[in-house]
Coordinates of C-alpha atoms and ligand atoms in Angstrom, one line a residue:
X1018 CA 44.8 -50.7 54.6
X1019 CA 43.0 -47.4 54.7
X1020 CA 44.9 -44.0 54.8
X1021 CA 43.0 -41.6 55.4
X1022 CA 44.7 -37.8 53.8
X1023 CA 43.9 -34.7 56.4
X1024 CA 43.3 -35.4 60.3
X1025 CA 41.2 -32.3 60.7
X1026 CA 37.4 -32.6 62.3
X1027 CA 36.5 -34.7 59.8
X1028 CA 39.6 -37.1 59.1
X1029 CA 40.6 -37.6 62.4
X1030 CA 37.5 -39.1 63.7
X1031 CA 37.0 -40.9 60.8
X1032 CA 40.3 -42.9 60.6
X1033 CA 39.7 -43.2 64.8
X1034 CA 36.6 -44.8 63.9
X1035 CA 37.9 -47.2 61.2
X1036 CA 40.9 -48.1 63.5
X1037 CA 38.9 -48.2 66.6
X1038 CA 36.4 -51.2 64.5
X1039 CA 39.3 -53.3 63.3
X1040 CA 40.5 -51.6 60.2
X1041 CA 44.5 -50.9 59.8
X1042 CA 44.3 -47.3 59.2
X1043 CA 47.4 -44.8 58.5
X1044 CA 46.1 -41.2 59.3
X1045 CA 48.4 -38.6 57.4
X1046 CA 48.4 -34.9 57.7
X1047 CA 50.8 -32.4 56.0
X1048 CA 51.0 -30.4 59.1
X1049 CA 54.3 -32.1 61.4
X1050 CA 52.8 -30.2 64.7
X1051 CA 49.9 -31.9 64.2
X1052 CA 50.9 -35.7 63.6
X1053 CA 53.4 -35.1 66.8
X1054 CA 50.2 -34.2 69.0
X1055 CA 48.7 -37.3 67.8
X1056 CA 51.8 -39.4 68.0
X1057 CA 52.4 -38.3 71.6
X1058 CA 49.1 -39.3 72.5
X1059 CA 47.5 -35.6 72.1
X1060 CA 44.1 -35.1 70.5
X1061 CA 44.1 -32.1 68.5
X1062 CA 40.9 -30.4 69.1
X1063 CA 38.2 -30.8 71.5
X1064 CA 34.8 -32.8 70.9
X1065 CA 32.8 -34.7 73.1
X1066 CA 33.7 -38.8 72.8
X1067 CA 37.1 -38.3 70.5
X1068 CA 39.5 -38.9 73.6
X1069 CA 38.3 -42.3 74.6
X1070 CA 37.7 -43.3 70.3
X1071 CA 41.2 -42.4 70.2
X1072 CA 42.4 -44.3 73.1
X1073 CA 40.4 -47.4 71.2
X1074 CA 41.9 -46.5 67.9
X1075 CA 45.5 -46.8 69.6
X1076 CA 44.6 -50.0 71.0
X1077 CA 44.0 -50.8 67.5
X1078 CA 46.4 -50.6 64.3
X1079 CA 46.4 -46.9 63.8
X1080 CA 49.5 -45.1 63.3
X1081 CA 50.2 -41.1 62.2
X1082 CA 52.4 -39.6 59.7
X1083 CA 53.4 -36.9 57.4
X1084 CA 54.0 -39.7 54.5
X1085 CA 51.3 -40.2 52.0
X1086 CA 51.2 -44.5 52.0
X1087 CA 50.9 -47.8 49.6
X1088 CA 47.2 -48.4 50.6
X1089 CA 44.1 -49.9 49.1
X1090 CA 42.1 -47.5 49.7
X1091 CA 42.9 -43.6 50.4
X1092 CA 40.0 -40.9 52.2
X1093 CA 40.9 -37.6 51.3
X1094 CA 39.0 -35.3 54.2
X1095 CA 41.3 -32.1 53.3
X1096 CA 39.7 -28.4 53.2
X1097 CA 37.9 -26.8 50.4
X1098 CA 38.0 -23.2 50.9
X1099 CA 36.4 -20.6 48.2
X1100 CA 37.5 -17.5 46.7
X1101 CA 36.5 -14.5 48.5
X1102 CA 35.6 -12.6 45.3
X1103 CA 34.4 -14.7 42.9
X1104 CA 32.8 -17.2 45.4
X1105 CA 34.2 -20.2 43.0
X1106 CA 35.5 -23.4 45.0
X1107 CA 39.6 -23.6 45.4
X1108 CA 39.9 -27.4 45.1
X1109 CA 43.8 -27.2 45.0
X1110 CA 44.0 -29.0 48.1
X1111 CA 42.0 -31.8 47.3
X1112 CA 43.7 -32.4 43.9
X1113 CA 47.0 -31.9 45.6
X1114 CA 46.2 -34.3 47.9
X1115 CA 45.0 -36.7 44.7
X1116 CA 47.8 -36.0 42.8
X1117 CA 49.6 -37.5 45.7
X1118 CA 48.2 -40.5 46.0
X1119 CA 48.3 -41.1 42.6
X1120 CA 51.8 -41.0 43.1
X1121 CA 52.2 -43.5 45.4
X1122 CA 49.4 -46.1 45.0
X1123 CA 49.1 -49.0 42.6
X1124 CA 46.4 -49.8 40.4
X1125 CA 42.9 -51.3 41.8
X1126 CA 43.4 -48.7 44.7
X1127 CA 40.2 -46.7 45.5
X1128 CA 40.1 -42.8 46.4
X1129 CA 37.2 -41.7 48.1
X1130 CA 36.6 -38.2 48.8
X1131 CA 35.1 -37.0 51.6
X1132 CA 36.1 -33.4 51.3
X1133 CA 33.0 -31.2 50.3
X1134 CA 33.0 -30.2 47.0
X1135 CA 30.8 -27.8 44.5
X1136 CA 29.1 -29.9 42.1
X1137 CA 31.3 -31.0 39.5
X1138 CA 34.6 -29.8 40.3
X1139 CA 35.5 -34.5 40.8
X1140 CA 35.0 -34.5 37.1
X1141 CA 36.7 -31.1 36.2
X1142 CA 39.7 -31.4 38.4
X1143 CA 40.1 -34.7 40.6
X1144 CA 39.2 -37.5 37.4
X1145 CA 41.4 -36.0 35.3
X1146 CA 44.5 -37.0 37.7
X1147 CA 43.7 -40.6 37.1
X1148 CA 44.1 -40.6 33.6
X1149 CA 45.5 -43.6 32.8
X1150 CA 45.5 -45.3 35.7
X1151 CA 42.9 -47.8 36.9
X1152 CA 41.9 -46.4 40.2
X1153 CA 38.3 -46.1 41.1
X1154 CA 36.8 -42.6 42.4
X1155 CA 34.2 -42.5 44.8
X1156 CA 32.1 -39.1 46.6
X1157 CA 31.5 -39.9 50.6
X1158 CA 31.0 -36.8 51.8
X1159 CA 30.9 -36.2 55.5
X1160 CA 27.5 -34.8 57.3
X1161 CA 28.6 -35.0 60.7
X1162 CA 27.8 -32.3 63.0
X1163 CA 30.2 -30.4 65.2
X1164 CA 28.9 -31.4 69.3
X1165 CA 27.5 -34.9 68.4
X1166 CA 30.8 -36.4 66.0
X1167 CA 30.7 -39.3 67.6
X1168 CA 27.0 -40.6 67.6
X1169 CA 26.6 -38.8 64.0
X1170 CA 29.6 -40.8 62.4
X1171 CA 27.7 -44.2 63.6
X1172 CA 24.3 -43.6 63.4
X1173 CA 24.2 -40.8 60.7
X1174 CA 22.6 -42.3 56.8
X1175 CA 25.5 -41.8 54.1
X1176 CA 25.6 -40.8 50.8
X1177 CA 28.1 -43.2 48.4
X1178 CA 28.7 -41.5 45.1
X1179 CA 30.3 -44.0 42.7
X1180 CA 31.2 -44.5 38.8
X1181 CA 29.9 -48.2 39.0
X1182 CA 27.5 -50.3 41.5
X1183 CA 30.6 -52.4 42.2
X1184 CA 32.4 -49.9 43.5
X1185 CA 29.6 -48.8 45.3
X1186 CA 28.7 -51.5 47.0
X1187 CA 32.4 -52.4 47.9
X1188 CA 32.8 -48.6 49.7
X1189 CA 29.2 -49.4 51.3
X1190 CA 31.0 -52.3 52.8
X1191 CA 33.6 -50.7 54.4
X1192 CA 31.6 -48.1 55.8
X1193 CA 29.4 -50.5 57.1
X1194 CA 32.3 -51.8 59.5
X1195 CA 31.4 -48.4 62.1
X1196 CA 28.1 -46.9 60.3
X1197 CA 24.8 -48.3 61.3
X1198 CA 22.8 -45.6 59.3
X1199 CA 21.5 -46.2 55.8
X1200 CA 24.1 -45.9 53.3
X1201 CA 22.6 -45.0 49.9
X1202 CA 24.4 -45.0 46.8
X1203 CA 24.0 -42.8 43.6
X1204 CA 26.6 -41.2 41.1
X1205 CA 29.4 -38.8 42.2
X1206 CA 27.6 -35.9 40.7
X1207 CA 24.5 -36.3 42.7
X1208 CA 26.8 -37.2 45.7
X1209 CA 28.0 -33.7 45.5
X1210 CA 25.0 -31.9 44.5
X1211 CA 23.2 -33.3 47.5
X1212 CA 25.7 -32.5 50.0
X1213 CA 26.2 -28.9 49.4
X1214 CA 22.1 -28.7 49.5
X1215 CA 21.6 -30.1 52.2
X1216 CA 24.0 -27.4 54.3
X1217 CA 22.1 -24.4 51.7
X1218 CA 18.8 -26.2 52.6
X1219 CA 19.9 -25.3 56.6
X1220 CA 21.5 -21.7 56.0
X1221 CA 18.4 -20.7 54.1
X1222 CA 16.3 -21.5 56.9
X1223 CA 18.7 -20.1 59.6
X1224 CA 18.1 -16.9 57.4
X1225 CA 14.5 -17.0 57.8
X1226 CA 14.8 -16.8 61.5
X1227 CA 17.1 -14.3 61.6
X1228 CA 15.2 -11.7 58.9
X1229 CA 12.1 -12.8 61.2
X1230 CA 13.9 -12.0 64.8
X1231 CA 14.6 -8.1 62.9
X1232 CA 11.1 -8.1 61.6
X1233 CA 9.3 -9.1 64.8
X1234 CA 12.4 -6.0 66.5
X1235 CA 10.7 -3.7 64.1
X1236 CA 7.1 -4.7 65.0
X1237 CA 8.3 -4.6 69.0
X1238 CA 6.9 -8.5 69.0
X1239 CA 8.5 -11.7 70.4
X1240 CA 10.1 -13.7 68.0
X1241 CA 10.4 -16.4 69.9
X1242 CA 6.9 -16.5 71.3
X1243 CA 5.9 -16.3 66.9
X1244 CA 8.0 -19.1 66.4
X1245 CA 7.0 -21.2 69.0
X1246 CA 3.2 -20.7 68.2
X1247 CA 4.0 -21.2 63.7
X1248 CA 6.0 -24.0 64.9
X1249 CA 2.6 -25.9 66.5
X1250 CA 1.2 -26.4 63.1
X1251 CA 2.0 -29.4 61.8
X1252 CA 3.9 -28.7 58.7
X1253 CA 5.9 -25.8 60.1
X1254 CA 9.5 -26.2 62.0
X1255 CA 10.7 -22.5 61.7
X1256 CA 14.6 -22.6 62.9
X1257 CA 16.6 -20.0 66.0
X1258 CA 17.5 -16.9 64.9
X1259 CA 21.4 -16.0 66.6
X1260 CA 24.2 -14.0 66.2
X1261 CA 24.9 -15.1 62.2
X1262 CA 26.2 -18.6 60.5
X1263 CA 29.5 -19.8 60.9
X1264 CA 31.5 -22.5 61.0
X1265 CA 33.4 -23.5 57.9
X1266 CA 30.3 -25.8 56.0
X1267 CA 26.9 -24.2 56.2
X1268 CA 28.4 -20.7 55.9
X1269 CA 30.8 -22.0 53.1
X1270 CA 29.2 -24.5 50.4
X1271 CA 26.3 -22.1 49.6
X1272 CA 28.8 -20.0 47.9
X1273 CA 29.9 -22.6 45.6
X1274 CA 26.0 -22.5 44.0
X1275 CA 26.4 -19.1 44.3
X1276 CA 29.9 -19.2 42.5
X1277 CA 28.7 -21.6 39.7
X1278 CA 25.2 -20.7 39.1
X1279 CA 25.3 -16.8 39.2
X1280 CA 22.8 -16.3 36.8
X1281 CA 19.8 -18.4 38.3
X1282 CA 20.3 -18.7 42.6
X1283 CA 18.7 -15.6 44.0
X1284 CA 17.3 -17.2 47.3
X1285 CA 20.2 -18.8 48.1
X1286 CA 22.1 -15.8 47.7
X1287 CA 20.0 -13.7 49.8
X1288 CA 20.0 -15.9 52.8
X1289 CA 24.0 -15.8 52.5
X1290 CA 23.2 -12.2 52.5
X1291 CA 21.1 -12.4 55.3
X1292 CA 22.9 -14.6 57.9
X1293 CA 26.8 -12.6 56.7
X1294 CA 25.0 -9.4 58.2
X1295 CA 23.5 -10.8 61.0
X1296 CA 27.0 -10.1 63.0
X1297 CA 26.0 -6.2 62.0
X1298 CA 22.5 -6.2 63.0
X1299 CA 23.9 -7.8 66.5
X1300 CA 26.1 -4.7 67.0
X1301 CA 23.2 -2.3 65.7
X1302 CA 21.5 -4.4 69.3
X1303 CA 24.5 -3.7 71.3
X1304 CA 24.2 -0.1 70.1
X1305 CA 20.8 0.3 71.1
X1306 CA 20.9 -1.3 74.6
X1307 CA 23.8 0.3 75.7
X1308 CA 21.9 3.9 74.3
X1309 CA 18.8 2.6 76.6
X1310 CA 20.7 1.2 79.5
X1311 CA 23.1 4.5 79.7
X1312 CA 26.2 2.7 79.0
X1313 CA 28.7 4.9 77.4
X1314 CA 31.8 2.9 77.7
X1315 CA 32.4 -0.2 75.6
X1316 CA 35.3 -1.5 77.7
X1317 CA 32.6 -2.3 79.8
X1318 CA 30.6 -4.5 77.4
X1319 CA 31.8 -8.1 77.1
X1320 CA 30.6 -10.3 74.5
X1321 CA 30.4 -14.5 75.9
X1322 CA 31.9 -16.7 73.2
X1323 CA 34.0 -16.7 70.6
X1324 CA 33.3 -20.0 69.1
X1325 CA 31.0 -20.3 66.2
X1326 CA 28.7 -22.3 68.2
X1327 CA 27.5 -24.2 72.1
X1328 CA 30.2 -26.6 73.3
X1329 CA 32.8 -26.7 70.3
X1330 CA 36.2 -24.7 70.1
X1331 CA 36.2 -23.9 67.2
X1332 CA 36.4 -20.2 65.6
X1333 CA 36.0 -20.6 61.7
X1334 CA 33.9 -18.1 60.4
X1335 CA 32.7 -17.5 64.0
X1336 CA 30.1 -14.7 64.1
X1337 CA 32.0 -13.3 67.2
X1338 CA 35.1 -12.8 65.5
X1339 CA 33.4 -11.2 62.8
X1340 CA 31.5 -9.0 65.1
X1341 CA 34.8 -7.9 66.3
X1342 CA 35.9 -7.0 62.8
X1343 CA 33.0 -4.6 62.6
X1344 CA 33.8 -3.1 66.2
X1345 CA 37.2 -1.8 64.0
X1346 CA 39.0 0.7 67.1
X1347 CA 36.5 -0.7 70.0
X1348 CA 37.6 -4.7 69.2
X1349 CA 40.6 -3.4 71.2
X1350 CA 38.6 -2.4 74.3
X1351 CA 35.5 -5.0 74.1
X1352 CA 35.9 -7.3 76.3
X1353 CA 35.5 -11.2 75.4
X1354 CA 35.1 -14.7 76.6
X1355 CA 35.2 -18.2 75.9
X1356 CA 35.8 -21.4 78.1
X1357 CA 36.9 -23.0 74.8
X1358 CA 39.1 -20.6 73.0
X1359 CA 42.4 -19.8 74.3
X1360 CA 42.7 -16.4 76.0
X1361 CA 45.1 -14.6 74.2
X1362 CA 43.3 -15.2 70.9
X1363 CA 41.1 -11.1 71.8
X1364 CA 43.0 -8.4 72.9
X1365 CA 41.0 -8.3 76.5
X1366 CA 40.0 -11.6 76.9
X1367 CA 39.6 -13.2 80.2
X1368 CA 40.7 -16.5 81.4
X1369 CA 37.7 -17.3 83.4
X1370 CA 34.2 -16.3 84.0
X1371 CA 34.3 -14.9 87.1
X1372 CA 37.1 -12.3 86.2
X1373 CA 35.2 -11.4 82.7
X1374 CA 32.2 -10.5 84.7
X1375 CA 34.2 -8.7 86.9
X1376 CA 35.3 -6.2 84.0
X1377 CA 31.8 -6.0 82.7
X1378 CA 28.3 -3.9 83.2
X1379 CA 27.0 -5.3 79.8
X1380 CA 27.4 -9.1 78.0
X1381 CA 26.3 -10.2 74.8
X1382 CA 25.4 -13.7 75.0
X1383 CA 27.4 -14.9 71.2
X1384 CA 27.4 -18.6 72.3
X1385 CA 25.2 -20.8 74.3
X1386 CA 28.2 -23.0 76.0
X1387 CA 26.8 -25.6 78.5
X1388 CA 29.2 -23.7 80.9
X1389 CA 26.7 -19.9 80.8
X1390 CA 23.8 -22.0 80.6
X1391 CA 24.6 -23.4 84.4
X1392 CA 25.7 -19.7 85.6
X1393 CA 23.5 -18.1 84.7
X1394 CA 22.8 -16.7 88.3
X1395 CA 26.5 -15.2 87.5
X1396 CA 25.0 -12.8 85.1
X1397 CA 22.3 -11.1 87.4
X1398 CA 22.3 -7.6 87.9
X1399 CA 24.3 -6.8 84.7
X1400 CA 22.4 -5.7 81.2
X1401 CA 22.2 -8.7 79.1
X1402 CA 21.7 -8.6 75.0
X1403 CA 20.8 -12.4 74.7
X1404 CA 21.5 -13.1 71.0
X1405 CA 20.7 -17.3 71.6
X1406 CA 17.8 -17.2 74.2
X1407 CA 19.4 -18.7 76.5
X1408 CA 18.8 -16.6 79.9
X1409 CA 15.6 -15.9 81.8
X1410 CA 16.5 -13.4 83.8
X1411 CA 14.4 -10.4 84.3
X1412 CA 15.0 -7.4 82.0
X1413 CA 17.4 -9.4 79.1
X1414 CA 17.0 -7.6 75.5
X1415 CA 17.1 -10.0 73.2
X1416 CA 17.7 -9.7 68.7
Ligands
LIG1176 N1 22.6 -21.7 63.8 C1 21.6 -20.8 64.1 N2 20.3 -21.2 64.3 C2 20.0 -22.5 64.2 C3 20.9 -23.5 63.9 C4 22.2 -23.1 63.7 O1 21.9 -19.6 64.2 O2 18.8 -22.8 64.4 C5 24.0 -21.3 63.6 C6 25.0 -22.0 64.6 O3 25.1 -21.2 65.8 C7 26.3 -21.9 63.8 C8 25.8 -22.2 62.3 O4 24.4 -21.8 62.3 O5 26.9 -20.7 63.8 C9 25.9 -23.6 61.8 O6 25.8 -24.5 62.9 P1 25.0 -25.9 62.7 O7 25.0 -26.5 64.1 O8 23.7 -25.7 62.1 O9 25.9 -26.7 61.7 P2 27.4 -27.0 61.5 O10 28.0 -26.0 60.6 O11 28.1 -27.2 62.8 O12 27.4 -28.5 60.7 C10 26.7 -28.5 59.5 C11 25.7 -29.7 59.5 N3 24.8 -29.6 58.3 C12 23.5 -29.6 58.4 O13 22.9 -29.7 59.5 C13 22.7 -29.6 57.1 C14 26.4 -31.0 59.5 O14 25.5 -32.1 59.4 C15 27.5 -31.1 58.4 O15 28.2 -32.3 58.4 C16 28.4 -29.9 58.5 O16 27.7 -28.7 58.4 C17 29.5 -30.0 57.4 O17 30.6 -30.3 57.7 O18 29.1 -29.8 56.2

């Protein structure tokens, strides 16, 4: 039996998709509001292909609770969040969660974590919980992406970190019962290392779009038109520039290199520099449009989407919401939208699209939902700042 520790984006599909191929699977989660929505037949957030793998996974062996149980093997898929100031992992969660299990499971049980972690911090904090026991310790971490879940969790390659090719092997296995991707295997150190890279490898690129998008402001050029001409030689593939990075991986896990390795990351540090004040650059573009478009009134500006990116719901580290920080007095008066975030969550925030227009002269494209890219029409005759590219009408601004 399988139970799987934390049913947030990651944990929940996973122990869906474990379930919905066969598996007996316990999914537990500390939070009682949350094992409720799943035990009355709720998903818990939205994502394109969960409702019918949960309907599957209930048709299967799957059950919910609050209670950590007696299982073989244990996936801990809990957050890792890092210290604002010093930029160092807080792994208390995960060896919380550990400590747990250690708890309640016998010997021979295997504990994979899935959670991402700075390299290391398995050996510093998690092994030491085992002492003692024999329980084997394996690094799986996740690399699906928000929007595409559900074809990512199958068809995704995986990375197996493990203490012995035994182990290995055996966690490639089960794996293997949903994942058709290729599942490599390496030690837990490298498992961790690798993972955290490969989200720095993606934010320092992101960066490089976004410093290009001020550059090419500066230089009164097209970024876009640049980028799509670099990216036509062959060994180029130059990235969007947008609003900022968020989301709680890609803007997250550089930190812990950062954190760790003070003394010798400077790139990665700058592109974390970069993308954090790309949110303050976008309101230095509001600022400018509404000077050259005579717009004197920010209750009449409306910034589209509050999500940290197209099609998801979720908010973490959203460059919207940290837009809005910036705004400090006028967050009050701006007016916002979002199909996929509750209204309620902005202090003048519509509940559909038609009435948000309605209130507006100016919008700030944050997000590219699927929903603004098939109105578009909606938006003419207002002044558009287009921060994703998304809108061909005449006279948009864009970064
Ligand atoms: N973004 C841009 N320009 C781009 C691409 C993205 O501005 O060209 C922005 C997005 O709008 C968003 C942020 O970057 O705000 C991150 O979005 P994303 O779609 O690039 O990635 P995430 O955070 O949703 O998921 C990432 C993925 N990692 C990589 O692609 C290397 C995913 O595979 C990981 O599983 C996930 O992080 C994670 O959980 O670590």
């Amino acid at each position: 039996m399988i139970n799987v520790i934390g049913l947030g984006y990651i944990g929940l599909p996973t122990a869906l998709m474990f379930a919905a191929h066969g598996l007996e699977v316990v999914g537990t989660d500390s939070n009682s509001a949350v094992v409720d929505e799943l035990v009355a037949g709720n998903i818990t957030f939205k994502e394109d292909g969960l409702k019918p793998l949960f309907d599957r996974a209930l048709a299967g062996s799957i059950r919910f609770s609050t209670d950590y149980q007696i299982a073989d093997t244990y996936i801990v898929s809990v957050p890792t969040p890092y210290d604002k100031e010093t930029k160092k992992i807080d792994a208390s969660i995960v060896c919380a969660a550990v400590s747990t299990i250690v708890d309640v499971c016998s010997d021979g049980a295997t504990i994979i974590i899935e959670s991402t972690v700075s390299p290391g911090t398995i050996d510093r904090c998690v092994r030491p919980l085992l002492a003692g026991r024999s329980i084997d310790l394996v690094h799986a971490p996740e690399r699906i992406i928000p929007g595409k879940m559900m074809h990512e969790l199958i068809h995704n390659a995986r990375t197996i970190g493990a203490d012995n090719a035994d182990t290995a092997q055996r966690v490639r296995q089960l794996y293997s019962s949903f994942c058709v991707g290729e599942i490599t295997t390496t030690d837990i150190r490298t498992a961790e290392l690798t993972k955290v890279v490969e989200n720095t490898f993606r934010d320092i690129n992101i960066a490089f779009a976004n410093e290009l998008a001020r550059l090419c402001h500066e230089a009164e050029l097209d970024v876009y038109e640049v980028i799509r001409i670099a990216n036509m030689h062959p060994r180029v593939n130059i990235l969007n520039p947008g609003p900022g990075v968020g989301g709680h991986c890609i803007s997250v896990d550089p930190w812990f290199l950062v954190g760790d390795y003070p003394e010798t990351v400077d790139i990665i540090r700058t592109a974390r520099h970069v993308n954090d004040t790309q949110p303050s650059y976008v309101l230095h573009r509001i600022k400018e449009v509404m000077a050259a478009e005579d717009i004197n009134d920010i209750s009449r500006v409306g910034l589209y989407g509050l999500a940290y990116k197209e099609d998801v719901d979720d908010t973490r580290e959203s460059p919207s919401l940290r837009l809005l920080e910036l705004l400090g007095d006028d967050a009050a008066r701006i007016q916002t939208y979002d199909p996929h975030v509750d209204a309620g969550r902005t202090q003048q925030s519509a509940d559909s699209l038609s009435a948000f227009l309605e209130r507006v002269d100016m919008v700030v494209i944050m997000v590219g939902h699927d929903q603004i890219r098939e109105s578009m029409q909606m938006l003419a005759g207002k002044v558009i700042l287009d921060t994703r590219h998304i809108c061909d009408l005449p006279g948009v601004h864009s970064l």
